[in-house]
Amino acid sequence: MNTDYNDMSKEDLERLADAFFNSSLERHEEADLARVLAFSDVHTPQLDSCRRAMGLEYALKRHSRPTRAFHKRGIVAAASIAVLAAVSVTIYMNGHNQNDTSLRAEVYMSGKRISDEKLAVSLARRDMESELKAFRETMEEVSRQKSATETEIRESKELINQINNSKL
């Protein structure tokens, strides 16, 4: 699919988004589509869905306004919890119903379906380990910030008490 991405219509962009979801784009075409969607003002439910699938929506929001590091860590923690919950449910379902083959998962990476089961499991484990590590780091940072906040509150209370006692 050789396409000139300049001055594309909404319908042309939607056709490319369909091709992305059908895993029929080459890597360079995916990259070109991502660049076009990142800078395009055209918004439709399908194009916005494609932006989300490519991870562009969060990236655009992140660059459009400053955010605090703690807020970013909270998003990572929430995503980590969601991944852990999904993996836990899958493990639970697979462990309790060995004879039921109706539970299947399809793994996609960059819009391409991973058909090799061993590779898919390996990628899932790698991602799970990465998410667990990020989750642990986030929880450690939350704990450090909680301790710092508690110390700050205690010091503020002591200062208020000193000021109140000096007025008496």
Short mmCIF file of C-alpha atoms in Angstrom, two decimals, residues 37-145:
data_model
loop_
_atom_site.label_atom_id
_atom_site.label_comp_id
_atom_site.label_asym_id
_atom_site.label_seq_id
_atom_site.Cartn_x
_atom_site.Cartn_y
_atom_site.Cartn_z
CA LEU A 37 -2.65 10.96 13.05
CA ALA A 38 -0.38 12.65 15.59
CA PHE A 39 -0.52 15.95 13.73
CA SER A 40 -3.92 15.73 12.06
CA ASP A 41 -6.88 17.75 13.32
CA VAL A 42 -9.31 15.24 11.80
CA HIS A 43 -11.23 13.38 14.52
CA THR A 44 -13.70 10.54 14.05
CA PRO A 45 -14.45 7.68 16.44
CA GLN A 46 -12.48 5.31 14.20
CA LEU A 47 -9.44 7.60 13.90
CA ASP A 48 -9.49 8.33 17.62
CA SER A 49 -9.66 4.60 18.30
CA CYS A 50 -6.67 4.11 16.01
CA ARG A 51 -4.80 6.87 17.86
CA ARG A 52 -5.53 5.13 21.17
CA ALA A 53 -4.42 1.76 19.79
CA MET A 54 -1.17 3.34 18.64
CA GLY A 55 -0.69 5.06 21.98
CA LEU A 56 -0.80 8.50 20.38
CA GLU A 57 -3.63 10.00 22.39
CA TYR A 58 -1.75 9.83 25.69
CA ALA A 59 1.46 11.03 24.04
CA LEU A 60 -0.34 14.05 22.55
CA LYS A 61 -1.99 14.92 25.87
CA ARG A 62 1.31 14.52 27.69
CA HIS A 63 3.07 17.00 25.42
CA SER A 64 0.21 19.48 25.29
CA ARG A 65 0.23 20.28 29.01
CA PRO A 66 2.69 19.75 31.82
CA THR A 67 1.92 17.02 34.32
CA ARG A 68 3.46 16.09 37.63
CA ALA A 69 5.65 13.03 37.91
CA PHE A 70 3.45 11.62 40.66
CA HIS A 71 0.40 11.80 38.38
CA LYS A 72 2.31 9.88 35.69
CA ARG A 73 3.28 7.24 38.22
CA GLY A 74 -0.35 6.92 39.22
CA ILE A 75 -1.29 6.17 35.63
CA VAL A 76 1.49 3.58 35.44
CA ALA A 77 0.25 2.04 38.69
CA ALA A 78 -3.33 1.89 37.41
CA ALA A 79 -2.21 0.31 34.14
CA SER A 80 -0.06 -2.18 36.04
CA ILE A 81 -3.00 -3.15 38.24
CA ALA A 82 -5.20 -3.60 35.16
CA VAL A 83 -2.60 -5.83 33.49
CA LEU A 84 -2.13 -7.85 36.68
CA ALA A 85 -5.89 -8.29 37.03
CA ALA A 86 -6.23 -9.47 33.43
CA VAL A 87 -3.32 -11.90 33.76
CA SER A 88 -4.65 -13.19 37.09
CA VAL A 89 -8.11 -13.85 35.68
CA THR A 90 -6.58 -15.62 32.68
CA ILE A 91 -4.37 -17.79 34.88
CA TYR A 92 -7.31 -18.55 37.16
CA MET A 93 -9.59 -19.45 34.25
CA ASN A 94 -6.96 -21.64 32.58
CA GLY A 95 -6.09 -23.40 35.84
CA HIS A 96 -9.66 -24.28 36.81
CA ASN A 97 -11.01 -25.44 33.49
CA GLN A 98 -8.34 -27.51 31.77
CA ASN A 99 -10.81 -29.27 29.43
CA ASP A 100 -12.46 -26.07 28.20
CA THR A 101 -10.70 -24.83 25.08
CA SER A 102 -13.09 -21.93 24.48
CA LEU A 103 -10.81 -19.43 26.24
CA ARG A 104 -8.38 -18.15 23.64
CA ALA A 105 -6.28 -15.03 23.46
CA GLU A 106 -4.85 -13.31 20.42
CA VAL A 107 -1.66 -11.32 20.84
CA TYR A 108 -0.95 -8.30 18.66
CA MET A 109 2.20 -6.24 18.52
CA SER A 110 2.34 -3.04 16.48
CA GLY A 111 -0.88 -4.06 14.75
CA LYS A 112 0.49 -7.47 13.72
CA ARG A 113 -0.95 -10.72 15.08
CA ILE A 114 1.57 -12.98 16.82
CA SER A 115 0.60 -16.52 15.82
CA ASP A 116 3.51 -18.37 17.46
CA GLU A 117 2.12 -19.40 20.88
CA LYS A 118 5.55 -19.68 22.52
CA LEU A 119 6.54 -16.21 21.31
CA ALA A 120 3.20 -14.78 22.48
CA VAL A 121 3.64 -16.31 25.96
CA SER A 122 7.23 -15.07 26.10
CA LEU A 123 6.17 -11.54 25.14
CA ALA A 124 3.30 -11.61 27.65
CA ARG A 125 5.62 -12.74 30.45
CA ARG A 126 8.18 -10.09 29.56
CA ASP A 127 5.50 -7.40 29.57
CA MET A 128 4.03 -8.73 32.82
CA GLU A 129 7.45 -8.68 34.49
CA SER A 130 8.04 -5.16 33.21
CA GLU A 131 4.64 -4.02 34.51
CA LEU A 132 5.26 -5.69 37.87
CA LYS A 133 8.61 -3.93 38.17
CA ALA A 134 7.03 -0.57 37.30
CA PHE A 135 4.23 -1.27 39.79
CA ARG A 136 6.72 -2.08 42.58
CA GLU A 137 8.75 1.05 41.81
CA THR A 138 5.58 3.14 41.86
CA MET A 139 4.48 1.69 45.17
CA GLU A 140 7.94 2.37 46.65
CA GLU A 141 7.74 5.98 45.45
CA VAL A 142 4.22 6.32 46.91
CA SER A 143 5.53 5.00 50.22
CA ARG A 144 8.44 7.48 50.18
CA GLN A 145 6.11 10.37 49.36
#
